[in-house]
Amino acid sequence: MDYLSIIDKKRLGKELSKSEITFFFTGYMENKIEDYQVSSMLMAICINGMTFEETLALTDVMLSSGRKLDTSKISGIMVDKHSTGGVGDKTSLIIGPIMSALGCKMGKLSGRGLGITGGTIDKLESIPGFRVALSIEEFIDNVNKIGFAECEQTPEFTPLDKKLYELRSVSGTVSSIPLIASSIMSKKLAVGAEYILIDLKVGEGALIDNKNDAVELAGTMIEIGKSYNKTVIPILTNMSRPLGDSIGNALEVIEAMDILKGKTGILRDLCIELASNLYSRCKKINLDNAKKEVIRVLDSGKAYDKFIEFTKAQGGNIEAIETAPFMIPVKSDKDGTLKDISAAKIGTLATNLGGGRKKKGERINYGVGIVINKHIGDRINKQDILAYLYQNDETDHSAEALEAFSIVK
């Protein structure tokens, strides 16, 4: 058995055995294979796909590359939530505190940005002092004391997935159902929650841009969950438009806090829907009663209090969050009605401003981004401000920004 023959076998569209998958990816974990060779394998998987057995084997080797959380040390019902990623998606920053305020225990392993979709870890790192690297002992302690902890994959948690995740982001191998499913589920299984909510984004601003693929991904994750005796709850949500008004790491943290403090809109409604579904399943109550409880902890400020407790416990200082120094208005060049806002174009713009990565290991600017000032259906007059660009300089990006807004007569 050798690495090149395994790459060639997958290139030809043949099914790999569990031993071949284990041998190849363990070799990468042990630095016996170069990044460019693994990129070839990832591209072959993207093009030719994987059977469920292959996907399950890949999930298992990712999971086995690190330690697993001993959930017996956590008191209460352990739940988890994951979003497949989308432009402006900051739902995890809102739902974690909600579930904690409801008395559930949520521990999350999260990732950095993939393609034009922002990563929760990047958002949390925009909070000065916030520690995204926790030991397993710290993670368990925070979950028990606060009810919510969130950290990146460390050498202890799914380290193989961490390496592959970074490589996928810069090698054009993000949008693959087997790779997405195995990456998500390895992290979820490492934490060991009994109930796992998957917010499966669909649309041009997501990793999955069509409903058929989304349904296939949902089914794959449900079956992986069953293989490990876990309940997976997938919910398909639209990601054709940016989620919320803010896109960019620090800006999204600020908006998440605004939602927890009472801001209304589509983002709050979605978070209520997701949290209600998870709470309903884990507490075995009907959805209407679960929704009432979710709204109660939001309206009372208890969820916001949990967010503050969570960030302080991991060293974060929300008072010190900074946005980029230049706020550049994007003005409409025509009259009409705002018909659409392209999530893909907004996400690309945020990356071009410095808020996302174009190559592995690239540093990002946490304070840059876009704040949308108008909404779908609004009447627009020429020179109205459609959005504000937060930048580190005064470079004119208005033409690129205008392309994201579809205004019709």
Coordinates of C-alpha atoms in Angstrom, one line a residue, residues 29-407:
M29 CA -1.4 13.5 10.3
E30 CA 2.1 12.1 10.8
N31 CA 3.6 14.5 8.2
K32 CA 4.5 11.6 5.8
I33 CA 2.6 13.2 2.9
E34 CA 3.0 16.7 1.4
D35 CA 0.1 19.2 1.3
Y36 CA 0.1 19.1 -2.5
Q37 CA -0.4 15.3 -2.5
V38 CA -3.3 15.6 0.0
S39 CA -4.8 18.4 -2.2
S40 CA -4.8 16.0 -5.1
M41 CA -6.7 13.5 -3.0
L42 CA -9.2 16.1 -1.8
M43 CA -9.8 17.2 -5.4
A44 CA -10.3 13.6 -6.5
I45 CA -12.9 13.3 -3.7
C46 CA -14.6 16.5 -4.8
I47 CA -14.9 15.3 -8.4
N48 CA -15.7 11.6 -7.8
G49 CA -17.4 11.7 -4.5
M50 CA -17.4 9.0 -1.8
T51 CA -19.7 6.2 -0.8
F52 CA -21.2 6.3 2.6
E53 CA -18.8 3.7 3.8
E54 CA -15.9 5.8 2.7
T55 CA -17.3 8.9 4.3
L56 CA -17.9 7.0 7.6
A57 CA -14.3 5.8 7.4
L58 CA -13.0 9.3 6.9
T59 CA -15.1 10.6 9.8
D60 CA -13.7 7.8 12.0
V61 CA -10.0 8.5 11.2
M62 CA -10.6 12.2 11.9
L63 CA -12.3 11.4 15.1
S64 CA -9.6 9.0 16.1
S65 CA -6.8 11.5 15.5
G66 CA -7.4 13.1 18.8
R67 CA -9.1 12.6 22.2
K68 CA -12.8 12.5 22.8
L69 CA -14.6 14.4 25.5
D70 CA -15.7 12.3 28.4
T71 CA -19.3 13.5 28.7
S72 CA -19.8 11.6 32.0
K73 CA -17.9 14.6 33.6
I74 CA -20.6 17.0 32.4
S75 CA -23.8 17.3 34.4
G76 CA -27.0 17.8 32.5
I77 CA -28.1 17.3 28.9
M78 CA -25.3 17.9 26.4
V79 CA -26.4 19.5 23.1
D80 CA -24.4 20.8 20.1
K81 CA -25.2 23.1 17.1
H82 CA -23.3 23.5 13.9
S83 CA -23.8 25.7 10.8
T84 CA -22.4 24.6 7.5
G85 CA -21.4 28.2 6.9
G86 CA -22.7 31.2 5.2
V87 CA -22.1 34.9 4.6
G88 CA -22.9 36.9 7.8
D89 CA -23.7 33.7 9.7
K90 CA -23.2 34.5 13.4
T91 CA -26.0 32.2 14.8
S92 CA -23.7 30.1 17.0
L93 CA -22.8 33.2 19.0
I94 CA -26.5 33.7 19.7
I95 CA -27.7 30.1 20.1
G96 CA -25.0 29.0 22.5
P97 CA -25.9 31.6 25.2
I98 CA -29.7 30.9 24.6
M99 CA -29.2 27.1 25.2
S100 CA -27.1 27.8 28.2
A101 CA -29.7 30.2 29.7
L102 CA -32.3 27.4 29.2
G103 CA -30.2 25.1 31.4
C104 CA -28.7 22.9 28.6
K105 CA -25.0 22.3 28.3
M106 CA -23.4 23.2 24.9
G107 CA -19.8 22.7 24.1
K108 CA -18.7 23.6 20.5
L109 CA -15.6 22.9 18.4
S110 CA -15.6 25.5 15.7
G111 CA -13.6 26.3 12.6
R112 CA -12.2 29.3 10.8
G113 CA -13.5 30.8 7.6
L114 CA -13.9 28.5 4.5
G115 CA -13.9 30.3 1.2
I116 CA -16.2 33.4 1.4
T117 CA -18.0 32.0 4.5
G118 CA -16.8 33.4 7.8
G119 CA -15.7 31.1 10.7
T120 CA -16.9 31.4 14.2
I121 CA -13.3 31.1 15.6
D122 CA -12.3 34.1 13.5
K123 CA -15.2 36.1 14.9
L124 CA -14.4 35.1 18.5
E125 CA -10.7 36.1 18.0
S126 CA -11.9 39.6 17.1
I127 CA -12.7 40.0 20.8
P128 CA -9.4 41.1 22.4
G129 CA -8.1 38.6 24.8
F130 CA -10.5 35.8 23.9
R131 CA -8.8 32.4 24.0
V132 CA -10.0 30.0 21.3
A133 CA -7.5 27.3 22.4
L134 CA -8.7 25.4 25.5
S135 CA -7.5 22.2 27.0
I136 CA -10.1 19.5 27.4
E137 CA -10.1 20.1 31.2
E138 CA -10.8 23.8 30.7
F139 CA -13.5 23.0 28.1
I140 CA -15.3 20.7 30.5
D141 CA -15.0 23.1 33.4
N142 CA -16.5 26.0 31.4
V143 CA -19.4 23.8 30.1
N144 CA -20.2 22.8 33.7
K145 CA -19.9 26.2 35.2
I146 CA -21.4 28.4 32.5
G147 CA -23.3 26.0 30.3
F148 CA -21.4 27.0 27.1
A149 CA -17.9 26.8 25.8
E150 CA -16.5 27.2 22.3
C151 CA -13.0 26.6 21.1
E152 CA -11.0 25.6 18.0
Q153 CA -9.7 22.2 17.3
T154 CA -6.6 21.9 19.3
P155 CA -4.0 19.1 19.1
E156 CA -6.3 17.3 21.5
F157 CA -9.5 17.7 19.5
T158 CA -9.8 16.3 15.9
P159 CA -6.3 17.6 14.8
L160 CA -6.6 15.8 11.4
D161 CA -9.7 17.7 10.6
K162 CA -8.0 21.0 11.5
K163 CA -5.2 20.3 9.0
L164 CA -7.6 19.3 6.3
Y165 CA -9.9 22.2 7.0
E166 CA -7.1 24.7 6.4
L167 CA -6.0 22.9 3.3
R168 CA -9.5 22.7 1.8
S169 CA -10.0 26.5 2.3
V170 CA -7.1 27.3 -0.1
S171 CA -7.3 24.4 -2.5
G172 CA -10.7 24.7 -4.1
T173 CA -12.0 21.7 -2.2
V174 CA -14.6 23.3 0.1
S175 CA -17.9 22.2 -1.5
S176 CA -17.8 18.5 -1.2
I177 CA -20.5 16.6 0.6
P178 CA -18.3 13.8 2.0
L179 CA -15.7 16.3 3.1
I180 CA -18.2 18.6 4.7
A181 CA -20.1 15.8 6.4
S182 CA -17.0 14.1 7.8
S183 CA -15.5 17.4 9.0
I184 CA -18.6 18.5 10.8
M185 CA -19.5 15.1 12.3
S186 CA -15.9 14.4 13.5
K187 CA -16.0 17.6 15.6
K188 CA -19.5 16.9 16.8
L189 CA -18.7 13.3 17.8
A190 CA -15.5 14.4 19.6
V191 CA -17.6 16.6 21.9
G192 CA -20.1 13.7 22.4
A193 CA -23.4 15.6 22.6
E194 CA -26.5 13.5 22.5
Y195 CA -28.4 15.9 20.4
I196 CA -26.8 17.7 17.4
L197 CA -28.5 20.5 15.5
I198 CA -27.2 21.1 12.0
D199 CA -28.1 24.5 10.5
L200 CA -27.7 23.5 6.9
K201 CA -27.3 26.6 4.8
V202 CA -28.4 26.5 1.1
G203 CA -27.8 29.2 -1.5
E204 CA -25.1 31.2 -3.3
G205 CA -23.6 32.4 -0.1
A206 CA -23.2 28.9 1.4
L207 CA -21.0 25.9 0.9
I208 CA -24.0 24.1 -0.6
D209 CA -25.8 26.1 -3.3
N210 CA -28.7 23.8 -4.2
K211 CA -31.4 21.9 -2.2
N212 CA -30.7 18.5 -3.7
D213 CA -27.1 18.5 -2.4
A214 CA -28.3 19.9 1.0
V215 CA -30.8 17.1 1.4
E216 CA -28.1 14.6 0.5
L217 CA -25.7 16.2 3.1
A218 CA -28.4 16.1 5.7
G219 CA -29.1 12.4 5.1
T220 CA -25.4 11.6 5.3
M221 CA -24.9 13.3 8.6
I222 CA -28.1 11.7 10.0
E223 CA -26.7 8.3 9.1
I224 CA -23.2 9.1 10.5
G225 CA -25.0 10.1 13.7
K226 CA -26.9 6.9 13.9
S227 CA -23.7 4.9 13.5
Y228 CA -22.5 6.5 16.7
N229 CA -25.9 6.5 18.5
K230 CA -26.4 10.2 18.2
T231 CA -29.5 12.2 17.2
V232 CA -28.8 14.6 14.4
I233 CA -31.4 17.3 13.7
P234 CA -30.8 19.0 10.3
I235 CA -32.7 22.1 9.4
L236 CA -32.3 23.7 5.9
T237 CA -32.1 27.5 5.9
N238 CA -31.8 30.0 3.0
M239 CA -28.4 31.5 2.4
S240 CA -28.9 33.3 -0.9
R241 CA -28.7 36.6 0.9
P242 CA -26.4 37.7 3.7
L243 CA -27.6 36.7 7.2
G244 CA -28.1 39.8 9.2
D245 CA -26.9 43.3 8.5
S246 CA -23.2 42.9 9.3
I247 CA -20.5 40.9 7.5
G248 CA -17.0 40.8 9.0
N249 CA -15.6 39.3 12.2
A250 CA -15.8 42.1 14.8
L251 CA -18.9 43.6 13.1
E252 CA -20.7 40.2 13.4
V253 CA -19.9 39.9 17.1
I254 CA -21.4 43.3 17.7
E255 CA -24.5 42.4 15.8
A256 CA -24.8 39.1 17.7
M257 CA -24.7 41.0 21.0
D258 CA -27.4 43.4 19.6
I259 CA -29.7 40.4 18.9
L260 CA -29.1 39.1 22.4
K261 CA -30.0 42.6 23.7
G262 CA -33.3 42.8 21.8
K263 CA -32.6 43.7 18.2
T264 CA -35.4 42.2 16.0
G265 CA -35.3 40.9 12.4
I266 CA -34.6 37.9 10.3
L267 CA -31.5 36.9 12.2
R268 CA -33.3 36.8 15.5
D269 CA -36.2 34.9 14.0
L270 CA -33.9 32.3 12.6
C271 CA -32.0 31.8 15.9
I272 CA -35.4 31.4 17.7
E273 CA -36.4 28.7 15.2
L274 CA -33.1 26.8 15.5
A275 CA -32.9 27.0 19.3
S276 CA -36.5 26.0 19.6
N277 CA -36.0 22.9 17.5
L278 CA -33.0 21.8 19.5
Y279 CA -34.7 22.5 22.9
S280 CA -37.8 20.8 21.8
R281 CA -36.0 17.6 20.9
C282 CA -33.6 17.4 23.9
K283 CA -36.4 18.3 26.5
K284 CA -39.0 16.2 24.6
I285 CA -41.6 19.1 24.7
N286 CA -43.7 20.4 21.8
L287 CA -42.2 23.1 19.5
D288 CA -44.6 25.9 20.6
N289 CA -43.7 25.5 24.3
A290 CA -40.0 25.4 23.4
K291 CA -40.3 28.6 21.4
K292 CA -41.9 30.4 24.3
E293 CA -39.0 29.4 26.6
V294 CA -36.4 30.6 24.0
I295 CA -38.2 33.9 23.6
R296 CA -38.4 34.2 27.4
V297 CA -34.6 34.0 28.0
L298 CA -34.0 36.4 25.1
D299 CA -36.4 39.0 26.3
S300 CA -35.3 38.7 29.9
G301 CA -31.7 39.4 29.0
K302 CA -30.6 36.0 30.5
A303 CA -29.1 34.9 27.2
Y304 CA -27.1 38.1 26.9
D305 CA -25.8 37.6 30.4
K306 CA -24.6 34.1 29.5
F307 CA -22.8 35.6 26.5
I308 CA -20.9 38.0 28.8
E309 CA -20.2 35.2 31.2
F310 CA -18.9 33.0 28.4
T311 CA -16.6 35.6 26.8
K312 CA -15.2 36.6 30.2
A313 CA -14.5 33.0 31.1
Q314 CA -12.3 32.6 28.0
G315 CA -10.5 35.9 28.5
G316 CA -12.4 38.1 26.2
N317 CA -13.0 41.9 26.7
I318 CA -16.0 42.9 24.6
E319 CA -15.5 46.6 25.6
A320 CA -12.2 46.5 23.6
I321 CA -13.7 45.3 20.3
E322 CA -12.5 47.5 17.5
T323 CA -13.7 48.0 13.9
A324 CA -11.7 49.3 11.0
P325 CA -11.0 53.1 11.2
F326 CA -12.5 54.2 7.9
M327 CA -16.3 53.9 7.3
I328 CA -16.9 54.4 3.6
P329 CA -20.6 54.9 2.4
V330 CA -21.7 53.0 -0.7
K331 CA -24.3 55.2 -2.5
S332 CA -26.9 54.0 -5.0
D333 CA -26.3 55.0 -8.6
K334 CA -30.0 54.7 -9.5
D335 CA -33.6 55.0 -8.3
G336 CA -35.7 51.9 -7.8
T337 CA -36.6 49.1 -5.4
L338 CA -34.0 46.9 -3.8
K339 CA -34.8 43.4 -5.2
D340 CA -31.9 41.4 -4.0
I341 CA -28.5 41.4 -2.2
S342 CA -26.0 38.8 -3.4
A343 CA -24.5 36.9 -0.5
A344 CA -21.7 35.6 -2.7
K345 CA -20.7 39.1 -3.9
I346 CA -20.9 40.5 -0.4
G347 CA -18.8 37.6 0.9
T348 CA -16.2 38.1 -1.8
L349 CA -16.0 41.8 -1.0
A350 CA -15.5 41.1 2.7
T351 CA -12.6 38.7 1.8
N352 CA -11.1 41.3 -0.6
L353 CA -11.2 43.9 2.2
G354 CA -9.1 41.6 4.3
G355 CA -11.7 39.9 6.3
G356 CA -11.1 36.4 4.9
R357 CA -8.2 34.2 3.7
K358 CA -7.1 33.5 0.2
K359 CA -4.2 31.2 1.1
K360 CA -3.4 28.9 4.0
G361 CA -2.3 30.6 7.2
E362 CA -3.0 34.1 5.9
R363 CA -3.6 36.7 8.6
I364 CA -7.0 38.5 8.5
N365 CA -8.2 41.9 9.5
Y366 CA -10.8 41.4 12.2
G367 CA -12.2 44.9 12.0
V368 CA -13.0 45.2 8.3
G369 CA -16.4 44.4 6.7
I370 CA -19.7 45.6 5.5
V371 CA -22.8 46.8 7.3
I372 CA -25.9 46.8 5.1
N373 CA -28.1 49.8 5.4
K374 CA -31.1 48.9 3.2
H375 CA -33.2 45.8 3.0
I376 CA -35.1 43.8 0.4
G377 CA -38.2 45.7 -0.8
D378 CA -36.9 49.1 0.3
R379 CA -37.6 52.0 -2.1
I380 CA -34.2 53.4 -3.1
N381 CA -33.3 56.9 -4.3
K382 CA -30.2 57.8 -6.2
Q383 CA -27.4 58.6 -3.7
D384 CA -29.1 56.7 -0.8
I385 CA -26.6 54.9 1.3
L386 CA -26.9 51.1 0.7
A387 CA -24.1 50.0 3.0
Y388 CA -21.0 51.1 4.8
L389 CA -17.6 49.6 4.2
Y390 CA -15.3 49.3 7.2
Q391 CA -11.7 49.5 5.9
N392 CA -8.2 50.1 7.0
D393 CA -7.6 52.7 4.3
E394 CA -9.6 54.9 1.9
T395 CA -9.4 52.7 -1.2
D396 CA -12.5 53.0 -3.3
H397 CA -14.4 49.6 -3.3
S398 CA -17.8 51.1 -4.1
A399 CA -18.0 49.7 -7.6
E400 CA -17.5 46.2 -6.3
A401 CA -20.0 46.8 -3.5
L402 CA -22.7 48.1 -5.9
E403 CA -22.6 44.9 -7.9
A404 CA -24.0 43.1 -4.9
F405 CA -27.2 45.2 -4.8
S406 CA -29.9 44.5 -7.4
I407 CA -32.1 47.6 -7.8

